[in-house]
mmCIF file of C-alpha atoms (C1' of nucleotides) in Angstrom:
data_model
loop_
_atom_site.group_PDB
_atom_site.id
_atom_site.type_symbol
_atom_site.label_atom_id
_atom_site.label_comp_id
_atom_site.label_asym_id
_atom_site.label_seq_id
_atom_site.Cartn_x
_atom_site.Cartn_y
_atom_site.Cartn_z
ATOM 1 C CA MET E 10 76.250 -65.041 -43.406
ATOM 2 C CA GLY E 11 77.939 -61.926 -44.674
ATOM 3 C CA THR E 12 76.999 -63.122 -48.479
ATOM 4 C CA ARG E 13 73.519 -63.239 -47.637
ATOM 5 C CA HIS E 14 71.167 -60.685 -49.925
ATOM 6 C CA ARG E 15 68.854 -58.089 -48.254
ATOM 7 C CA GLY E 16 66.072 -60.261 -49.950
ATOM 8 C CA GLU E 17 67.004 -63.046 -48.307
ATOM 9 C CA ILE E 18 67.512 -62.177 -44.583
ATOM 10 C CA GLU E 19 63.424 -59.865 -45.068
ATOM 11 C CA GLU E 20 62.245 -63.744 -46.088
ATOM 12 C CA ILE E 21 63.540 -65.510 -43.706
ATOM 13 C CA ASN E 22 62.353 -63.175 -40.558
ATOM 14 C CA ALA E 23 59.050 -62.989 -42.531
ATOM 15 C CA LEU E 24 59.037 -66.806 -42.412
ATOM 16 C CA ASN E 25 60.156 -67.158 -38.831
ATOM 17 C CA ALA E 26 57.642 -64.571 -37.606
ATOM 18 C CA PHE E 27 54.876 -66.655 -40.253
ATOM 19 C CA ILE E 28 55.790 -69.399 -37.801
ATOM 20 C CA LYS E 29 55.658 -68.215 -34.372
ATOM 21 C CA LEU E 30 52.517 -66.146 -34.812
ATOM 22 C CA GLN E 31 50.463 -69.190 -36.062
ATOM 23 C CA ARG E 32 52.478 -71.178 -33.154
ATOM 24 C CA ALA E 33 51.835 -68.940 -30.633
ATOM 25 C CA SER E 34 47.960 -68.721 -31.884
ATOM 26 C CA GLU E 35 47.772 -72.610 -32.190
ATOM 27 C CA SER E 36 48.691 -73.378 -28.885
ATOM 28 C CA VAL E 37 47.073 -70.933 -26.691
ATOM 29 C CA SER E 38 44.218 -71.390 -28.359
ATOM 30 C CA SER E 39 44.056 -75.633 -27.750
ATOM 31 C CA ARG E 40 45.047 -74.525 -23.901
ATOM 32 C CA VAL E 41 42.183 -71.881 -24.044
ATOM 33 C CA HIS E 42 39.737 -74.841 -25.308
ATOM 34 C CA ALA E 43 41.063 -77.346 -22.826
ATOM 35 C CA VAL E 44 38.566 -75.708 -20.564
ATOM 36 C CA LEU E 45 35.240 -75.870 -22.623
ATOM 37 C CA PRO E 46 33.375 -78.602 -21.500
ATOM 38 C CA ALA E 47 33.604 -81.499 -23.363
ATOM 39 C CA GLY E 48 32.104 -81.505 -26.502
ATOM 40 C CA LEU E 49 31.724 -78.064 -26.814
ATOM 41 C CA THR E 50 33.674 -76.630 -29.600
ATOM 42 C CA ILE E 51 35.618 -73.394 -30.623
ATOM 43 C CA THR E 52 33.609 -72.824 -32.951
ATOM 44 C CA GLN E 53 30.435 -73.137 -31.170
ATOM 45 C CA PHE E 54 31.806 -71.720 -28.319
ATOM 46 C CA GLY E 55 32.158 -68.786 -30.760
ATOM 47 C CA VAL E 56 28.416 -68.520 -31.660
ATOM 48 C CA LEU E 57 26.803 -69.063 -28.570
ATOM 49 C CA GLU E 58 29.344 -65.818 -27.370
ATOM 50 C CA ALA E 59 28.151 -63.941 -29.769
ATOM 51 C CA LEU E 60 24.528 -64.124 -29.542
ATOM 52 C CA LEU E 61 25.045 -63.495 -25.488
ATOM 53 C CA HIS E 62 26.725 -60.350 -26.293
ATOM 54 C CA ILE E 63 25.530 -59.070 -29.108
ATOM 55 C CA GLY E 64 21.996 -60.650 -29.417
ATOM 56 C CA PRO E 65 20.035 -62.534 -32.486
ATOM 57 C CA LEU E 66 22.038 -62.475 -35.601
ATOM 58 C CA CYS E 67 21.682 -64.731 -38.750
ATOM 59 C CA GLN E 68 23.852 -67.138 -39.987
ATOM 60 C CA GLY E 69 25.921 -65.058 -42.931
ATOM 61 C CA GLU E 70 26.588 -62.786 -39.965
ATOM 62 C CA LEU E 71 27.772 -65.165 -37.775
ATOM 63 C CA ALA E 72 29.852 -66.278 -40.662
ATOM 64 C CA GLU E 73 31.643 -63.256 -41.227
ATOM 65 C CA LYS E 74 31.896 -62.685 -37.180
ATOM 66 C CA LEU E 75 33.781 -66.093 -37.070
ATOM 67 C CA LEU E 76 35.138 -66.509 -39.980
ATOM 68 C CA ARG E 77 33.919 -69.795 -41.639
ATOM 69 C CA SER E 78 31.695 -70.183 -44.696
ATOM 70 C CA GLY E 79 28.239 -70.364 -44.647
ATOM 71 C CA GLY E 80 27.747 -73.788 -45.196
ATOM 72 C CA ASN E 81 29.753 -74.198 -42.027
ATOM 73 C CA LEU E 82 27.609 -72.148 -40.044
ATOM 74 C CA THR E 83 24.704 -74.047 -41.227
ATOM 75 C CA LEU E 84 25.974 -77.442 -39.452
ATOM 76 C CA VAL E 85 27.412 -75.777 -36.217
ATOM 77 C CA VAL E 86 23.948 -73.850 -36.061
ATOM 78 C CA ASP E 87 22.763 -77.479 -36.666
ATOM 79 C CA ASN E 88 24.408 -78.843 -33.319
ATOM 80 C CA LEU E 89 23.460 -76.229 -31.378
ATOM 81 C CA GLU E 90 20.205 -76.736 -32.609
ATOM 82 C CA LYS E 91 20.114 -80.555 -31.412
ATOM 83 C CA ALA E 92 21.862 -79.630 -27.979
ATOM 84 C CA GLY E 93 19.537 -76.890 -27.409
ATOM 85 C CA TYR E 94 21.120 -74.378 -26.864
ATOM 86 C CA VAL E 95 19.987 -72.250 -29.907
ATOM 87 C CA ALA E 96 16.556 -71.731 -31.990
ATOM 88 C CA ARG E 97 16.648 -70.788 -35.869
ATOM 89 C CA GLU E 98 13.471 -68.280 -37.226
ATOM 90 C CA ARG E 99 12.691 -67.403 -39.924
ATOM 91 C CA ASP E 100 12.555 -63.701 -40.302
ATOM 92 C CA PRO E 101 9.017 -62.513 -41.298
ATOM 93 C CA ALA E 102 10.342 -59.645 -43.280
ATOM 94 C CA ASP E 103 13.224 -60.902 -45.770
ATOM 95 C CA ARG E 104 12.390 -65.233 -45.455
ATOM 96 C CA ARG E 105 15.844 -65.247 -46.955
ATOM 97 C CA PHE E 106 17.138 -64.582 -43.550
ATOM 98 C CA VAL E 107 17.532 -67.146 -40.504
ATOM 99 C CA VAL E 108 17.307 -65.616 -37.148
ATOM 100 C CA VAL E 109 19.524 -67.469 -34.296
ATOM 101 C CA LYS E 110 19.017 -67.181 -30.786
ATOM 102 C CA LEU E 111 19.802 -67.974 -27.938
ATOM 103 C CA THR E 112 17.153 -70.673 -25.655
ATOM 104 C CA ASP E 113 16.593 -70.139 -21.605
ATOM 105 C CA LYS E 114 19.005 -73.411 -21.867
ATOM 106 C CA GLY E 115 22.065 -71.595 -23.972
ATOM 107 C CA SER E 116 21.904 -68.884 -22.697
ATOM 108 C CA LYS E 117 22.186 -70.354 -18.916
ATOM 109 C CA PHE E 118 24.494 -72.504 -20.270
ATOM 110 C CA ILE E 119 26.887 -69.558 -22.085
ATOM 111 C CA GLY E 120 26.413 -67.838 -19.037
ATOM 112 C CA GLU E 121 28.414 -69.934 -16.947
ATOM 113 C CA ILE E 122 30.964 -70.927 -19.498
ATOM 114 C CA PHE E 123 32.129 -67.727 -20.159
ATOM 115 C CA PRO E 124 33.708 -65.916 -17.222
ATOM 116 C CA ARG E 125 36.055 -69.008 -17.079
ATOM 117 C CA VAL E 126 37.025 -69.223 -20.622
ATOM 118 C CA VAL E 127 37.943 -65.053 -19.723
ATOM 119 C CA ALA E 128 39.925 -66.421 -16.996
ATOM 120 C CA ASN E 129 41.905 -68.761 -18.749
ATOM 121 C CA VAL E 130 42.517 -66.462 -21.756
ATOM 122 C CA THR E 131 43.435 -63.722 -18.593
ATOM 123 C CA ARG E 132 45.590 -66.175 -17.832
ATOM 124 C CA GLU E 133 47.447 -67.273 -20.251
ATOM 125 C CA MET E 134 47.622 -63.068 -21.858
ATOM 126 C CA ASN E 135 49.163 -62.115 -18.620
ATOM 127 C CA VAL E 136 52.503 -63.201 -18.948
ATOM 128 C CA LEU E 137 52.617 -60.160 -20.999
ATOM 129 C CA SER E 138 52.688 -57.214 -19.490
ATOM 130 C CA SER E 139 50.341 -54.265 -20.284
ATOM 131 C CA THR E 140 52.370 -52.521 -22.531
ATOM 132 C CA GLU E 141 53.097 -55.416 -24.297
ATOM 133 C CA LEU E 142 49.069 -56.662 -25.069
ATOM 134 C CA PHE E 143 48.895 -53.424 -26.373
ATOM 135 C CA ASP E 144 52.211 -53.707 -28.952
ATOM 136 C CA LEU E 145 50.711 -57.275 -29.522
ATOM 137 C CA CYS E 146 47.220 -55.815 -30.463
ATOM 138 C CA ARG E 147 48.646 -53.136 -32.668
ATOM 139 C CA LEU E 148 51.324 -55.731 -34.941
ATOM 140 C CA CYS E 149 48.081 -57.784 -35.426
ATOM 141 C CA LYS E 150 46.012 -55.371 -36.133
ATOM 142 C CA LYS E 151 48.493 -54.430 -39.179
ATOM 143 C CA ILE E 152 49.113 -57.690 -39.989
ATOM 144 C CA GLY E 153 45.646 -59.243 -39.648
ATOM 145 C CA VAL E 154 44.162 -56.330 -42.280
ATOM 146 C CA ARG E 155 43.820 -57.687 -45.937
ATOM 147 C CA HIS E 156 46.662 -55.487 -48.609
ATOM 148 C CA MET S 8 34.264 -46.445 -16.858
ATOM 149 C CA GLY S 9 35.495 -44.820 -13.837
ATOM 150 C CA THR S 10 33.891 -47.748 -11.531
ATOM 151 C CA ARG S 11 36.075 -50.439 -13.456
ATOM 152 C CA HIS S 12 38.212 -52.782 -11.394
ATOM 153 C CA ARG S 13 41.794 -53.104 -12.165
ATOM 154 C CA GLY S 14 40.674 -57.411 -12.827
ATOM 155 C CA GLU S 15 37.787 -56.417 -14.966
ATOM 156 C CA ILE S 16 40.417 -53.998 -17.265
ATOM 157 C CA GLU S 17 42.531 -57.136 -17.713
ATOM 158 C CA GLU S 18 40.769 -59.285 -18.064
ATOM 159 C CA ILE S 19 39.612 -56.757 -21.322
ATOM 160 C CA ASN S 20 43.069 -56.220 -22.331
ATOM 161 C CA ALA S 21 43.828 -60.110 -22.030
ATOM 162 C CA LEU S 22 40.117 -60.642 -24.468
ATOM 163 C CA ASN S 23 41.111 -58.092 -26.942
ATOM 164 C CA ALA S 24 44.757 -59.112 -27.604
ATOM 165 C CA PHE S 25 43.589 -62.605 -27.680
ATOM 166 C CA ILE S 26 41.229 -62.050 -30.230
ATOM 167 C CA LYS S 27 43.369 -59.980 -32.657
ATOM 168 C CA LEU S 28 45.873 -62.617 -32.017
ATOM 169 C CA GLN S 29 44.006 -65.025 -33.491
ATOM 170 C CA ARG S 30 42.313 -63.257 -36.360
ATOM 171 C CA ALA S 31 45.651 -62.119 -37.125
ATOM 172 C CA SER S 32 46.909 -65.804 -37.061
ATOM 173 C CA GLU S 33 43.841 -67.589 -39.203
ATOM 174 C CA SER S 34 43.528 -64.534 -41.570
ATOM 175 C CA VAL S 35 47.074 -64.526 -42.621
ATOM 176 C CA SER S 36 46.976 -67.795 -42.474
ATOM 177 C CA SER S 37 44.011 -68.037 -44.988
ATOM 178 C CA ARG S 38 45.505 -65.693 -47.331
ATOM 179 C CA VAL S 39 49.159 -67.755 -47.175
ATOM 180 C CA HIS S 40 47.042 -71.025 -48.044
ATOM 181 C CA ALA S 41 45.282 -68.914 -51.131
ATOM 182 C CA VAL S 42 48.592 -69.232 -53.116
ATOM 183 C CA LEU S 43 49.347 -73.103 -52.572
ATOM 184 C CA PRO S 44 47.737 -75.549 -55.314
ATOM 185 C CA ALA S 45 43.413 -76.568 -54.861
ATOM 186 C CA GLY S 46 44.028 -80.185 -53.207
ATOM 187 C CA LEU S 47 46.577 -79.211 -51.842
ATOM 188 C CA THR S 48 46.248 -78.431 -47.878
ATOM 189 C CA ILE S 49 48.205 -76.844 -45.324
ATOM 190 C CA THR S 50 48.789 -79.415 -43.246
ATOM 191 C CA GLN S 51 50.133 -81.592 -45.836
ATOM 192 C CA PHE S 52 52.156 -79.023 -47.435
ATOM 193 C CA GLY S 53 53.686 -78.710 -43.610
ATOM 194 C CA VAL S 54 54.453 -82.827 -43.987
ATOM 195 C CA LEU S 55 55.940 -81.748 -47.648
ATOM 196 C CA GLU S 56 58.013 -78.812 -46.314
ATOM 197 C CA ALA S 57 58.854 -80.999 -43.049
ATOM 198 C CA LEU S 58 60.789 -84.132 -45.384
ATOM 199 C CA LEU S 59 62.275 -81.712 -47.812
ATOM 200 C CA HIS S 60 64.133 -79.480 -45.901
ATOM 201 C CA ILE S 61 64.799 -82.300 -42.455
ATOM 202 C CA GLY S 62 64.720 -85.090 -44.883
ATOM 203 C CA PRO S 63 62.684 -88.899 -44.157
ATOM 204 C CA LEU S 64 60.932 -88.625 -40.915
ATOM 205 C CA CYS S 65 58.781 -90.804 -39.382
ATOM 206 C CA GLN S 66 54.861 -90.003 -38.629
ATOM 207 C CA GLY S 67 55.133 -88.987 -34.632
ATOM 208 C CA GLU S 68 58.007 -86.396 -35.561
ATOM 209 C CA LEU S 69 55.864 -85.465 -37.978
ATOM 210 C CA ALA S 70 52.562 -85.172 -35.953
ATOM 211 C CA GLU S 71 54.967 -82.903 -33.009
ATOM 212 C CA LYS S 72 56.089 -80.670 -35.546
ATOM 213 C CA LEU S 73 53.213 -79.726 -36.893
ATOM 214 C CA LEU S 74 51.004 -79.813 -33.637
ATOM 215 C CA ARG S 75 49.074 -83.051 -35.105
ATOM 216 C CA SER S 76 47.491 -85.751 -33.252
ATOM 217 C CA GLY S 77 49.232 -89.028 -34.300
ATOM 218 C CA GLY S 78 45.671 -90.252 -35.982
ATOM 219 C CA ASN S 79 45.664 -87.118 -37.920
ATOM 220 C CA LEU S 80 48.944 -87.789 -39.576
ATOM 221 C CA THR S 81 48.327 -91.449 -40.663
ATOM 222 C CA LEU S 82 44.922 -89.649 -43.165
ATOM 223 C CA VAL S 83 47.453 -87.327 -44.073
ATOM 224 C CA VAL S 84 50.141 -89.323 -44.897
ATOM 225 C CA ASP S 85 47.711 -91.675 -46.698
ATOM 226 C CA ASN S 86 46.320 -88.648 -48.558
ATOM 227 C CA LEU S 87 50.263 -87.684 -49.503
ATOM 228 C CA GLU S 88 50.675 -91.200 -50.632
ATOM 229 C CA LYS S 89 47.647 -91.245 -52.259
ATOM 230 C CA ALA S 90 48.666 -88.461 -54.148
ATOM 231 C CA GLY S 91 52.177 -90.246 -54.770
ATOM 232 C CA TYR S 92 54.373 -87.681 -52.949
ATOM 233 C CA VAL S 93 55.581 -89.714 -50.351
ATOM 234 C CA ALA S 94 56.387 -93.240 -49.884
ATOM 235 C CA ARG S 95 55.810 -94.351 -45.982
ATOM 236 C CA GLU S 96 58.718 -97.574 -45.410
ATOM 237 C CA ARG S 97 58.859 -99.684 -42.047
ATOM 238 C CA ASP S 98 61.880 -99.182 -40.414
ATOM 239 C CA PRO S 99 64.137 -102.881 -40.256
ATOM 240 C CA ALA S 100 65.543 -101.908 -36.676
ATOM 241 C CA ASP S 101 62.319 -101.349 -35.103
ATOM 242 C CA ARG S 102 59.379 -102.400 -36.844
ATOM 243 C CA ARG S 103 57.535 -99.758 -35.127
ATOM 244 C CA PHE S 104 58.336 -96.542 -37.004
ATOM 245 C CA VAL S 105 57.269 -95.777 -40.384
ATOM 246 C CA VAL S 106 59.404 -93.608 -41.786
ATOM 247 C CA VAL S 107 58.143 -91.304 -44.870
ATOM 248 C CA LYS S 108 60.039 -89.656 -47.254
ATOM 249 C CA LEU S 109 59.329 -87.961 -50.501
ATOM 250 C CA THR S 110 58.877 -89.379 -53.244
ATOM 251 C CA ASP S 111 60.794 -87.666 -56.343
ATOM 252 C CA LYS S 112 57.639 -86.524 -57.897
ATOM 253 C CA GLY S 113 56.965 -85.377 -54.520
ATOM 254 C CA SER S 114 60.187 -83.476 -54.298
ATOM 255 C CA LYS S 115 59.908 -81.421 -57.281
ATOM 256 C CA PHE S 116 56.428 -80.212 -56.565
ATOM 257 C CA ILE S 117 57.147 -79.248 -52.925
ATOM 258 C CA GLY S 118 60.557 -77.552 -54.860
ATOM 259 C CA GLU S 119 58.789 -75.276 -57.241
ATOM 260 C CA ILE S 120 55.775 -74.174 -54.009
ATOM 261 C CA PHE S 121 57.813 -73.370 -51.664
ATOM 262 C CA PRO S 122 59.184 -70.699 -53.043
ATOM 263 C CA ARG S 123 56.032 -68.988 -54.085
ATOM 264 C CA VAL S 124 54.546 -69.989 -50.142
ATOM 265 C CA VAL S 125 57.145 -68.110 -49.559
ATOM 266 C CA ALA S 126 57.439 -65.036 -51.256
ATOM 267 C CA ASN S 127 53.563 -64.644 -49.933
ATOM 268 C CA VAL S 128 54.193 -65.409 -46.785
ATOM 269 C CA THR S 129 56.829 -62.399 -46.886
ATOM 270 C CA ARG S 130 54.660 -60.070 -48.551
ATOM 271 C CA GLU S 131 52.488 -61.282 -46.262
ATOM 272 C CA MET S 132 54.786 -60.050 -42.929
ATOM 273 C CA ASN S 133 56.494 -56.904 -44.148
ATOM 274 C CA VAL S 134 53.892 -55.365 -43.669
ATOM 275 C CA LEU S 135 56.026 -54.661 -40.295
ATOM 276 C CA SER S 136 59.738 -53.261 -40.340
ATOM 277 C CA SER S 137 61.862 -55.649 -38.845
ATOM 278 C CA THR S 138 61.633 -53.933 -35.741
ATOM 279 C CA GLU S 139 58.346 -54.875 -35.277
ATOM 280 C CA LEU S 140 58.548 -58.442 -37.131
ATOM 281 C CA PHE S 141 61.497 -59.211 -34.666
ATOM 282 C CA ASP S 142 59.111 -57.867 -31.765
ATOM 283 C CA LEU S 143 55.883 -60.363 -32.927
ATOM 284 C CA CYS S 144 58.721 -63.093 -32.677
ATOM 285 C CA ARG S 145 59.551 -62.044 -29.042
ATOM 286 C CA LEU S 146 55.783 -61.729 -27.909
ATOM 287 C CA CYS S 147 54.579 -64.968 -29.528
ATOM 288 C CA LYS S 148 57.407 -66.857 -28.361
ATOM 289 C CA LYS S 149 56.503 -65.070 -24.864
ATOM 290 C CA ILE S 150 52.782 -66.482 -25.068
ATOM 291 C CA GLY S 151 53.649 -69.678 -27.156
ATOM 292 C CA VAL S 152 54.940 -71.384 -23.845
ATOM 293 C CA ARG S 153 53.366 -73.665 -21.957
ATOM 294 C CA HIS S 154 53.194 -71.880 -18.075
ATOM 295 C "C1'" DA R 24 60.875 -117.741 -21.522
ATOM 296 C "C1'" DA R 25 56.325 -115.830 -20.616
ATOM 297 C "C1'" DA R 26 53.877 -112.044 -18.439
ATOM 298 C "C1'" DT R 27 53.779 -107.143 -18.501
ATOM 299 C "C1'" DA R 28 54.201 -102.415 -20.078
ATOM 300 C "C1'" DA R 29 55.155 -99.113 -23.668
ATOM 301 C "C1'" DT R 30 55.973 -97.493 -27.949
ATOM 302 C "C1'" DA R 31 54.321 -96.331 -32.677
ATOM 303 C "C1'" DC R 32 50.828 -96.382 -36.245
ATOM 304 C "C1'" DA R 33 46.106 -97.545 -37.561
ATOM 305 C "C1'" DT R 34 41.114 -97.141 -37.123
ATOM 306 C "C1'" DT R 35 36.605 -95.588 -35.649
ATOM 307 C "C1'" DG R 36 32.898 -92.403 -34.546
ATOM 308 C "C1'" DA R 37 31.489 -87.410 -34.194
ATOM 309 C "C1'" DC R 38 32.448 -82.307 -35.679
ATOM 310 C "C1'" DA R 39 34.981 -79.039 -38.366
ATOM 311 C "C1'" DT R 40 35.605 -76.771 -42.565
ATOM 312 C "C1'" DT R 41 35.422 -75.599 -47.730
ATOM 313 C "C1'" DA R 42 34.412 -75.519 -52.301
ATOM 314 C "C1'" DA R 43 30.775 -75.598 -55.655
ATOM 315 C "C1'" DA R 44 26.143 -77.081 -56.570
ATOM 316 C "C1'" DC R 45 21.775 -76.064 -55.561
ATOM 317 C "C1'" DC R 46 17.133 -73.569 -53.465
ATOM 318 C "C1'" DA R 47 13.914 -70.479 -51.825
ATOM 319 C "C1'" DT R 48 13.196 -66.198 -51.871
ATOM 320 C "C1'" DA R 49 13.816 -61.009 -53.263
ATOM 321 C "C1'" DT R 50 14.782 -56.936 -56.219
ATOM 322 C "C1'" DC R 51 15.578 -54.443 -60.972
ATOM 323 C "C1'" DA R 52 14.704 -53.922 -65.693
ATOM 324 C "C1'" DC R 53 11.589 -53.603 -68.833
ATOM 325 C "C1'" DG O 23 4.204 -58.766 -64.097
ATOM 326 C "C1'" DT O 24 8.025 -61.622 -66.172
ATOM 327 C "C1'" DG O 25 12.557 -62.957 -66.699
ATOM 328 C "C1'" DA O 26 17.216 -61.848 -65.230
ATOM 329 C "C1'" DT O 27 20.118 -61.232 -61.185
ATOM 330 C "C1'" DA O 28 21.340 -61.245 -56.350
ATOM 331 C "C1'" DT O 29 21.141 -62.818 -52.020
ATOM 332 C "C1'" DG O 30 20.784 -66.209 -47.412
ATOM 333 C "C1'" DG O 31 20.887 -70.719 -46.434
ATOM 334 C "C1'" DT O 32 21.233 -75.836 -47.663
ATOM 335 C "C1'" DT O 33 23.572 -80.102 -48.991
ATOM 336 C "C1'" DT O 34 27.390 -82.122 -51.239
ATOM 337 C "C1'" DA O 35 31.953 -84.497 -51.278
ATOM 338 C "C1'" DA O 36 36.518 -84.199 -49.856
ATOM 339 C "C1'" DT O 37 39.745 -83.794 -45.931
ATOM 340 C "C1'" DG O 38 41.055 -82.428 -41.614
ATOM 341 C "C1'" DT O 39 41.031 -82.494 -36.578
ATOM 342 C "C1'" DC O 40 40.678 -85.162 -32.288
ATOM 343 C "C1'" DA O 41 39.705 -88.298 -28.823
ATOM 344 C "C1'" DA O 42 39.035 -93.624 -27.927
ATOM 345 C "C1'" DT O 43 40.284 -97.733 -28.568
ATOM 346 C "C1'" DG O 44 42.699 -101.584 -31.477
ATOM 347 C "C1'" DT O 45 46.867 -103.509 -33.272
ATOM 348 C "C1'" DA O 46 51.382 -104.866 -34.221
ATOM 349 C "C1'" DT O 47 55.826 -104.294 -32.416
ATOM 350 C "C1'" DT O 48 59.539 -103.923 -28.395
ATOM 351 C "C1'" DA O 49 61.263 -103.478 -24.508
ATOM 352 C "C1'" DT O 50 61.557 -104.772 -19.375
ATOM 353 C "C1'" DT O 51 60.070 -107.300 -14.964
ATOM 354 C "C1'" DT O 52 60.452 -112.115 -13.296
#
DNA sequence: AAATAATACATTGACATTAAACCATATCAC
DNA sequence: GTGATATGGTTTAATGTCAATGTATTATTT
């Protein structure tokens, strides 16, 4: 091992950390997903949650917040609309925009689910101490930013 | 804010860290993905990379390593097979197993791509110092484990 | 040896996901 | 105002993804 170049070690450490990051994210996410009612996907949950806490949003904003493509959001909102959880409305001021808002049914639904997801996330993440959580936030923030 | 219960603060910190973890993972992954040749997906890359570094594997092993379902791997291997990068072979000792191996074309292909992905991952992750990388590994390992 | 259970993969159906092409609306330049 | 350009959303084609179910093969039980 003494013959390894500096660059090789850097590469190995970077790859290693990258893989661990991906695995941690995927495995926590899948365990959190497990608590969602059958038929409600993570992205659908993300849309409902954003509408609950921010209020009505247009699809472009939803796509940006959820890191998804516009075309994807069209379909996800379609499915939420079919299920009766959200309603679409053309913005009369600028008819290109479609404003998505929670229906009463959707509001009640996400209002019941959200606390359970929070409890689950809390259980998953509190394997770390609050100092460790803070460190994780800092590191994630640093690598998450485009550079 | 002084009226917040201890539990509420824990929940907020946990949620906050969870979201940052997901975002960091997704955004790094999408930037790494960007370096893959058009048409090669992340999971396809994962299969080729595993075959390159471990050697021939059966589909069940691939599914486990890549944290994907068996049915999914069937399709991913289908597409890699169509593209001529891998070949399937029934294990003669136990005909339930399908051994997947790289073709010459696939071997050459992944051999060219892998170093470029490594370079990209290195560039992304080396925003962190080696100490920070080490910390990130430790934290991810801790939350990734099922508990 | 026949019935049963377990294992590995394939298939199906529903939804997610993206990129690219497309349509409708709005804005800008002239 | 008219044409060019930009913007927001939709559609399409290809792939991914899982859960559930089906099929083939092997192992176990009796």
